[in-house]
């Protein structure tokens, strides 16, 4: 074909994993691969009522263009929720509504990254974010992690010796893909380091409210004295991803840049969608809904980990997430999880091989398991099938 694409398209390669994952969509496959919420928890009946109310009470405005920043009652509800749950001190003027937090990730790349700039991230990190940044041609430096997230001594070493770090991308709460959470002390240390180097931080937090045990930890944004933390939030996991509603919370100077980019990208997020989410929060209790989600996911997490403990061969390492959607498994270093996946597909069970969560490659002996989307019966059945395949490899 004679068509010439932009150079940036060179940075975006079709992924072999994506091809593999297409096979997981067959109904007979027990898939622990995606990151989908449980659809049986979506408030379908409530949203029918909400949709009618929104159209009856202000149909003409709901179907009209509106401000780029977003619907003010929704921005106020988000600011209030953040301050209550994550100890922040933001107002609606710090909030921009985006089309999912994924759009906030893309905008962050657009705003901060020139070709060749350095992005620091946890090793491993969320594939969707890495792909969003890749379009802008950065170099990734992976900061080593342990069971408590990013290792601060390693971060400091990298910052001391690296020029041109433009952005640090982190998921301190129930990280995708590992399910790990940074303890408070580590968060404090991180902010000390950040304040010294004054580098913008993207705190991606779609899972923080889905904590099954203990208290929600203060966000990095809550410890942000210099306005360096850009918080990305989302309704996808605490409500429904189909609305595609997320947000950026940042200080006004930084938020201005996001608003400008949002305007040129798509003018605004769906007016009617924003009003429906705001109306749900007004007439129903989102906290009670989140509790229902947590009850179901806690059970599924327990069941998955109990079955793994009983059935997996000895010597495998995996995380014990206190919330969120994922656990992360480490195989002996000579086993490639892609080979295991191929064999699993023959047995109609699937996961995501871990290699692609490392932007610079390596660590092919890892994989991610999701426990939110399959019923309890399928979780037990699927883990047993997976264990059987693992025993053939180990
Ligand atoms: C860490 C992380 N960030 C962002 C997203 C994107 O979420 P959404 O665009 O639905 O808000 C996801 C989705 O799974 C995620 O895991």
Coordinates of C-alpha atoms and ligand atoms in Angstrom, one line a residue:
X1 CA 0.0 0.0 0.0
X2 CA 1.4 3.5 -0.9
X3 CA -0.2 5.2 2.1
X4 CA 2.4 6.7 4.4
X5 CA 1.6 6.8 8.1
X6 CA 3.1 9.2 10.7
X7 CA 6.4 8.1 12.3
X8 CA 4.6 7.6 15.6
X9 CA 2.7 4.7 14.3
X10 CA 6.1 2.9 14.2
X11 CA 6.0 3.0 18.0
X12 CA 2.8 1.0 18.1
X13 CA 3.1 -2.6 17.1
X14 CA 0.3 -5.1 16.8
X15 CA 0.7 -7.3 19.9
X16 CA 0.9 -11.1 19.7
X17 CA -0.8 -11.1 23.1
X18 CA -3.8 -9.3 21.7
X19 CA -4.1 -12.0 19.1
X20 CA -3.9 -14.6 21.8
X21 CA -6.5 -12.8 23.9
X22 CA -9.0 -12.9 21.1
X23 CA -9.2 -16.7 21.6
X24 CA -10.2 -16.1 25.2
X25 CA -13.6 -14.6 24.2
X26 CA -15.1 -18.0 23.3
X27 CA -17.9 -18.8 25.8
X28 CA -16.3 -22.2 26.7
X29 CA -13.1 -20.5 27.9
X30 CA -12.8 -19.7 31.6
X31 CA -11.0 -16.4 31.3
X32 CA -9.0 -14.8 34.0
X33 CA -7.4 -12.6 31.3
X34 CA -9.4 -9.4 31.1
X35 CA -9.9 -6.7 33.7
X36 CA -13.7 -6.6 33.4
X37 CA -16.0 -5.8 36.3
X38 CA -18.8 -8.3 37.1
X39 CA -21.7 -7.4 34.9
X40 CA -24.3 -8.9 37.2
X41 CA -23.4 -6.0 39.6
X42 CA -24.3 -3.2 37.1
X43 CA -27.4 -1.3 38.4
X44 CA -29.4 -1.7 35.2
X45 CA -32.9 -1.1 36.7
X46 CA -31.7 1.9 38.6
X47 CA -30.1 3.4 35.5
X48 CA -33.3 3.0 33.5
X49 CA -35.1 5.2 36.1
X50 CA -32.1 7.6 36.2
X51 CA -32.1 8.0 32.4
X52 CA -35.8 8.9 32.4
X53 CA -35.4 11.4 35.2
X54 CA -32.4 13.1 33.5
X55 CA -34.4 13.5 30.3
X56 CA -37.6 14.6 32.0
X57 CA -35.9 17.1 34.2
X58 CA -33.6 18.7 31.7
X59 CA -33.7 16.8 28.4
X60 CA -32.7 19.7 26.3
X61 CA -29.6 20.5 28.3
X62 CA -28.7 16.8 28.6
X63 CA -28.7 16.4 24.8
X64 CA -26.8 19.7 24.1
X65 CA -23.0 20.5 24.0
X66 CA -21.7 21.6 27.3
X67 CA -18.5 22.9 29.0
X68 CA -15.2 21.1 28.4
X69 CA -14.5 20.9 32.1
X70 CA -17.6 18.8 32.7
X71 CA -20.9 18.9 34.5
X72 CA -20.4 21.0 37.7
X73 CA -22.6 18.8 40.0
X74 CA -20.6 15.8 38.9
X75 CA -17.3 17.6 39.5
X76 CA -18.5 18.7 42.9
X77 CA -19.5 15.1 43.8
X78 CA -16.1 13.8 42.7
X79 CA -14.2 16.4 44.6
X80 CA -16.2 15.6 47.7
X81 CA -15.7 11.9 47.2
X82 CA -12.0 12.2 46.8
X83 CA -11.6 14.4 49.9
X84 CA -13.6 11.9 52.0
X85 CA -12.0 8.7 50.6
X86 CA -8.5 9.7 49.8
X87 CA -7.8 12.6 52.2
X88 CA -7.3 15.1 49.4
X89 CA -8.1 18.8 49.5
X90 CA -9.6 19.5 46.1
X91 CA -12.6 21.5 44.8
X92 CA -14.6 21.0 41.6
X93 CA -12.3 23.6 40.0
X94 CA -9.5 21.0 40.2
X95 CA -11.5 18.4 38.3
X96 CA -11.7 17.8 34.6
X97 CA -14.1 15.0 33.4
X98 CA -12.5 12.7 30.8
X99 CA -13.6 9.8 28.7
X100 CA -12.4 7.2 31.2
X101 CA -9.1 7.6 33.0
X102 CA -7.6 6.1 29.8
X103 CA -8.1 9.5 28.1
X104 CA -6.2 11.1 31.0
X105 CA -3.3 8.8 30.4
X106 CA -3.2 9.7 26.7
X107 CA -3.4 13.4 27.5
X108 CA -0.6 13.1 30.0
X109 CA 1.7 11.8 27.2
X110 CA 0.6 14.6 24.9
X111 CA 1.2 17.3 27.6
X112 CA 4.5 16.2 29.1
X113 CA 6.4 14.0 26.6
X114 CA 8.7 15.0 23.7
X115 CA 10.3 12.2 21.7
X116 CA 13.1 10.6 23.7
X117 CA 12.0 12.0 27.1
X118 CA 12.2 9.6 30.0
X119 CA 9.1 8.2 31.8
X120 CA 9.6 6.3 35.1
X121 CA 7.1 3.6 36.0
X122 CA 6.8 0.6 38.3
X123 CA 8.2 -2.6 37.0
X124 CA 5.8 -4.1 35.9
X125 CA 3.1 -1.5 35.0
X126 CA -0.3 -1.1 33.4
X127 CA -0.1 -2.0 29.7
X128 CA -2.8 0.4 28.6
X129 CA -0.8 3.3 30.1
X130 CA 2.5 2.2 28.5
X131 CA 0.8 1.9 25.1
X132 CA -0.8 5.4 25.5
X133 CA 2.6 6.9 26.3
X134 CA 4.4 5.0 23.6
X135 CA 2.7 7.0 20.9
X136 CA 4.8 10.0 22.1
X137 CA 8.1 8.1 21.7
X138 CA 9.5 8.2 25.3
X139 CA 12.1 6.0 26.8
X140 CA 10.8 4.0 29.8
X141 CA 12.9 3.3 32.8
X142 CA 11.4 0.7 35.1
X143 CA 11.8 1.2 38.8
X144 CA 12.3 -2.1 40.6
X145 CA 9.5 -3.1 43.0
X146 CA 9.0 -5.5 45.9
X147 CA 5.8 -6.8 47.6
X148 CA 5.2 -3.2 48.8
X149 CA 5.4 -1.5 45.4
X150 CA 8.1 0.8 44.1
X151 CA 11.4 0.6 45.9
X152 CA 12.3 4.2 47.0
X153 CA 16.1 3.6 47.2
X154 CA 16.0 2.5 43.6
X155 CA 13.9 5.5 42.6
X156 CA 16.4 7.8 44.2
X157 CA 19.3 6.1 42.4
X158 CA 17.6 6.5 39.1
X159 CA 16.7 10.1 39.6
X160 CA 20.3 11.0 40.7
X161 CA 21.7 9.6 37.5
X162 CA 19.1 10.2 34.8
X163 CA 18.6 13.4 32.8
X164 CA 15.3 14.4 31.3
X165 CA 12.8 12.5 33.5
X166 CA 9.6 14.2 32.5
X167 CA 7.0 12.1 34.3
X168 CA 6.6 9.3 36.9
X169 CA 3.6 7.0 36.4
X170 CA 2.5 5.0 39.4
X171 CA -0.5 3.0 40.6
X172 CA 0.0 2.8 44.4
X173 CA -3.4 1.1 45.2
X174 CA -4.0 -2.5 44.1
X175 CA -1.8 -2.1 41.1
X176 CA -2.6 -3.4 37.7
X177 CA -1.1 -6.0 37.1
X178 CA 0.3 -7.1 40.5
X179 CA -2.5 -6.2 42.9
X180 CA 0.2 -4.6 45.2
X181 CA -0.4 -1.6 47.4
X182 CA 2.2 0.9 48.7
X183 CA 2.2 1.3 52.5
X184 CA 1.9 4.8 53.9
X185 CA 5.6 5.1 54.9
X186 CA 6.5 4.4 51.3
X187 CA 4.1 7.0 50.0
X188 CA 5.6 9.6 52.4
X189 CA 9.1 8.8 51.3
X190 CA 8.0 9.0 47.6
X191 CA 6.6 12.5 48.1
X192 CA 9.8 13.6 49.8
X193 CA 11.8 12.5 46.8
X194 CA 9.4 14.0 44.4
X195 CA 9.4 17.3 46.2
X196 CA 13.2 17.4 45.9
X197 CA 13.3 16.6 42.2
X198 CA 10.0 18.4 41.3
X199 CA 8.8 15.9 38.7
X200 CA 5.2 15.5 37.8
X201 CA 3.6 12.4 39.1
X202 CA 0.7 10.6 37.5
X203 CA -1.2 8.8 40.3
X204 CA -3.5 6.4 38.6
X205 CA -6.2 5.2 41.0
X206 CA -9.1 3.3 39.6
X207 CA -9.1 0.6 42.3
X208 CA -8.4 2.4 45.6
X209 CA -12.0 2.3 46.9
X210 CA -12.1 -1.5 46.3
X211 CA -10.3 -2.4 49.5
X212 CA -11.5 -5.6 51.0
X213 CA -9.8 -5.3 54.4
X214 CA -8.6 -2.4 56.5
X215 CA -8.7 1.3 55.8
X216 CA -8.3 3.1 52.5
X217 CA -4.8 4.7 52.5
X218 CA -4.2 8.4 51.9
X219 CA -3.4 9.1 48.3
X220 CA -0.2 10.7 47.1
X221 CA -2.3 13.6 46.1
X222 CA -3.2 14.1 49.7
X223 CA 0.5 14.5 50.5
X224 CA 1.2 16.8 47.6
X225 CA 2.6 20.1 48.8
X226 CA 3.9 21.5 45.6
X227 CA 1.1 20.7 43.2
X228 CA 3.1 18.0 41.4
X229 CA 0.6 15.1 41.6
X230 CA -2.0 14.6 38.9
X231 CA -4.6 12.1 40.2
X232 CA -6.5 10.0 37.6
X233 CA -9.8 8.7 38.8
X234 CA -12.5 6.5 37.2
X235 CA -16.1 5.3 37.6
X236 CA -15.3 2.2 35.6
X237 CA -14.6 -0.1 38.5
X238 CA -16.8 1.4 41.3
X239 CA -19.8 1.8 39.0
X240 CA -19.8 0.9 35.3
X241 CA -17.1 1.2 32.6
X242 CA -19.7 1.6 29.8
X243 CA -20.2 5.3 30.7
X244 CA -16.6 6.0 30.0
X245 CA -16.4 8.6 32.7
X246 CA -13.2 9.3 34.5
X247 CA -11.4 12.4 35.7
X248 CA -8.2 14.3 36.2
X249 CA -7.6 16.1 39.5
X250 CA -4.7 18.5 39.5
X251 CA -3.7 22.0 40.5
X252 CA -5.3 24.7 38.3
X253 CA -2.1 25.6 36.3
X254 CA -1.7 22.0 35.3
X255 CA -5.4 21.3 34.8
X256 CA -5.6 24.2 32.3
X257 CA -3.3 22.2 30.0
X258 CA -5.5 19.2 30.2
X259 CA -8.6 21.3 29.5
X260 CA -7.0 22.7 26.4
X261 CA -6.0 19.3 25.2
X262 CA -9.5 17.9 26.0
X263 CA -11.1 20.7 24.0
X264 CA -9.1 19.9 20.9
X265 CA -9.5 16.1 21.3
X266 CA -13.3 15.7 21.7
X267 CA -14.7 19.1 23.1
X268 CA -16.2 17.3 26.2
X269 CA -17.3 14.0 27.7
X270 CA -20.9 12.9 26.9
X271 CA -23.3 15.5 28.5
X272 CA -26.1 12.9 29.0
X273 CA -23.7 10.3 30.5
X274 CA -22.2 12.8 33.0
X275 CA -25.7 13.8 34.1
X276 CA -26.8 10.2 34.5
X277 CA -23.9 9.4 36.7
X278 CA -24.4 12.5 38.8
X279 CA -28.1 11.7 39.1
X280 CA -27.3 8.2 40.3
X281 CA -25.1 9.6 43.0
X282 CA -27.9 12.1 43.9
X283 CA -30.7 9.6 44.3
X284 CA -28.9 6.4 45.2
X285 CA -26.1 5.6 47.5
X286 CA -22.8 4.9 45.6
X287 CA -21.1 3.9 48.8
X288 CA -23.6 1.1 49.3
X289 CA -23.1 0.0 45.7
X290 CA -19.3 -0.1 46.2
X291 CA -19.9 -2.2 49.3
X292 CA -21.9 -4.7 47.2
X293 CA -19.0 -4.9 44.7
X294 CA -16.5 -5.4 47.4
X295 CA -18.4 -8.2 49.0
X296 CA -18.5 -10.1 45.7
X297 CA -14.9 -9.5 44.8
X298 CA -13.6 -10.3 48.3
X299 CA -15.3 -13.7 48.0
X300 CA -13.9 -14.3 44.5
X301 CA -10.4 -13.3 45.6
X302 CA -10.6 -15.6 48.6
X303 CA -11.8 -18.5 46.5
X304 CA -9.2 -18.0 43.8
X305 CA -6.3 -17.8 46.3
X306 CA -7.6 -20.7 48.3
X307 CA -7.9 -22.8 45.2
X308 CA -4.4 -21.7 44.0
X309 CA -3.0 -22.7 47.4
X310 CA -4.6 -26.1 47.3
X311 CA -4.0 -26.9 43.6
X312 CA -0.9 -25.1 42.3
X313 CA 2.5 -26.9 42.3
X314 CA 4.9 -26.1 45.2
X315 CA 7.2 -23.1 44.9
X316 CA 5.2 -20.7 42.8
X317 CA 5.1 -17.1 44.1
X318 CA 1.9 -15.0 43.9
X319 CA 0.6 -11.8 45.4
X320 CA -2.2 -11.6 48.0
X321 CA -4.1 -8.4 47.0
X322 CA -6.1 -6.6 49.7
X323 CA -8.3 -5.2 47.1
X324 CA -8.7 -4.5 43.4
X325 CA -9.1 -7.1 40.6
X326 CA -5.8 -9.0 40.1
X327 CA -3.2 -11.4 41.5
X328 CA 0.2 -11.9 39.9
X329 CA 2.0 -15.1 39.6
X330 CA 5.8 -15.7 39.2
X331 CA 6.9 -19.0 37.7
X332 CA 10.5 -20.5 37.8
X333 CA 12.6 -18.3 35.5
X334 CA 13.0 -20.9 32.8
X335 CA 9.3 -21.1 32.0
X336 CA 7.7 -18.7 29.5
X337 CA 4.1 -17.9 30.5
X338 CA 3.2 -17.6 26.8
X339 CA 3.9 -21.3 26.4
X340 CA 1.8 -22.1 29.4
X341 CA -1.0 -19.9 28.0
X342 CA -1.0 -21.7 24.7
X343 CA -1.4 -25.0 26.5
X344 CA -4.1 -23.5 28.8
X345 CA -6.1 -22.4 25.8
X346 CA -6.3 -26.0 24.7
X347 CA -7.8 -26.6 28.1
X348 CA -10.2 -23.6 27.8
X349 CA -8.7 -21.5 30.5
X350 CA -6.8 -18.2 30.0
X351 CA -4.8 -15.5 31.7
X352 CA -2.5 -12.6 30.5
X353 CA 1.2 -13.5 30.2
X354 CA 3.2 -10.9 32.1
X355 CA 5.9 -10.0 29.6
X356 CA 4.1 -7.1 28.0
X357 CA 3.6 -5.3 31.4
X358 CA 7.4 -4.7 31.3
X359 CA 8.0 -1.9 28.8
X360 CA 11.6 -2.9 28.2
X361 CA 10.9 -6.6 28.0
X362 CA 12.0 -9.6 30.0
X363 CA 10.3 -11.4 32.9
X364 CA 8.3 -13.7 30.6
X365 CA 7.9 -16.1 33.6
X366 CA 5.0 -14.1 35.0
X367 CA 1.3 -13.8 34.5
X368 CA -1.8 -11.9 35.7
X369 CA -5.0 -13.4 36.9
X370 CA -8.3 -11.5 37.2
X371 CA -10.9 -12.7 39.8
X372 CA -13.7 -10.1 39.3
X373 CA -15.3 -11.3 36.1
X374 CA -15.9 -15.1 36.5
X375 CA -18.5 -16.7 38.8
X376 CA -17.4 -18.6 41.8
X377 CA -17.9 -22.0 40.2
X378 CA -15.9 -21.0 37.2
X379 CA -13.1 -19.6 39.4
X380 CA -12.6 -23.0 41.1
X381 CA -12.9 -25.0 37.9
X382 CA -10.6 -22.6 36.0
X383 CA -7.9 -22.6 38.7
X384 CA -7.9 -26.4 38.7
X385 CA -7.5 -26.5 35.0
X386 CA -4.7 -24.0 35.2
X387 CA -3.0 -25.9 38.0
X388 CA -3.1 -29.1 35.9
X389 CA -1.3 -27.4 33.0
X390 CA 1.3 -25.8 35.4
X391 CA 2.1 -29.2 36.8
X392 CA 3.0 -30.3 33.3
X393 CA 5.6 -27.5 33.1
X394 CA 7.1 -27.7 36.5
Ligands
LIG1 C1 -4.5 1.1 36.1 C2 -5.5 1.4 35.2 N1 -5.6 2.7 34.7 C3 -6.6 3.1 33.9 C4 -7.5 2.2 33.4 C5 -8.5 2.7 32.4 O1 -9.7 2.7 32.9 P1 -10.9 3.6 32.4 O2 -10.5 4.3 31.1 O3 -12.1 2.7 32.1 O4 -11.3 4.6 33.5 C6 -7.4 0.8 33.8 C7 -8.4 -0.1 33.2 O5 -8.4 -1.3 33.5 C8 -6.4 0.5 34.7 O6 -6.3 -0.8 35.1

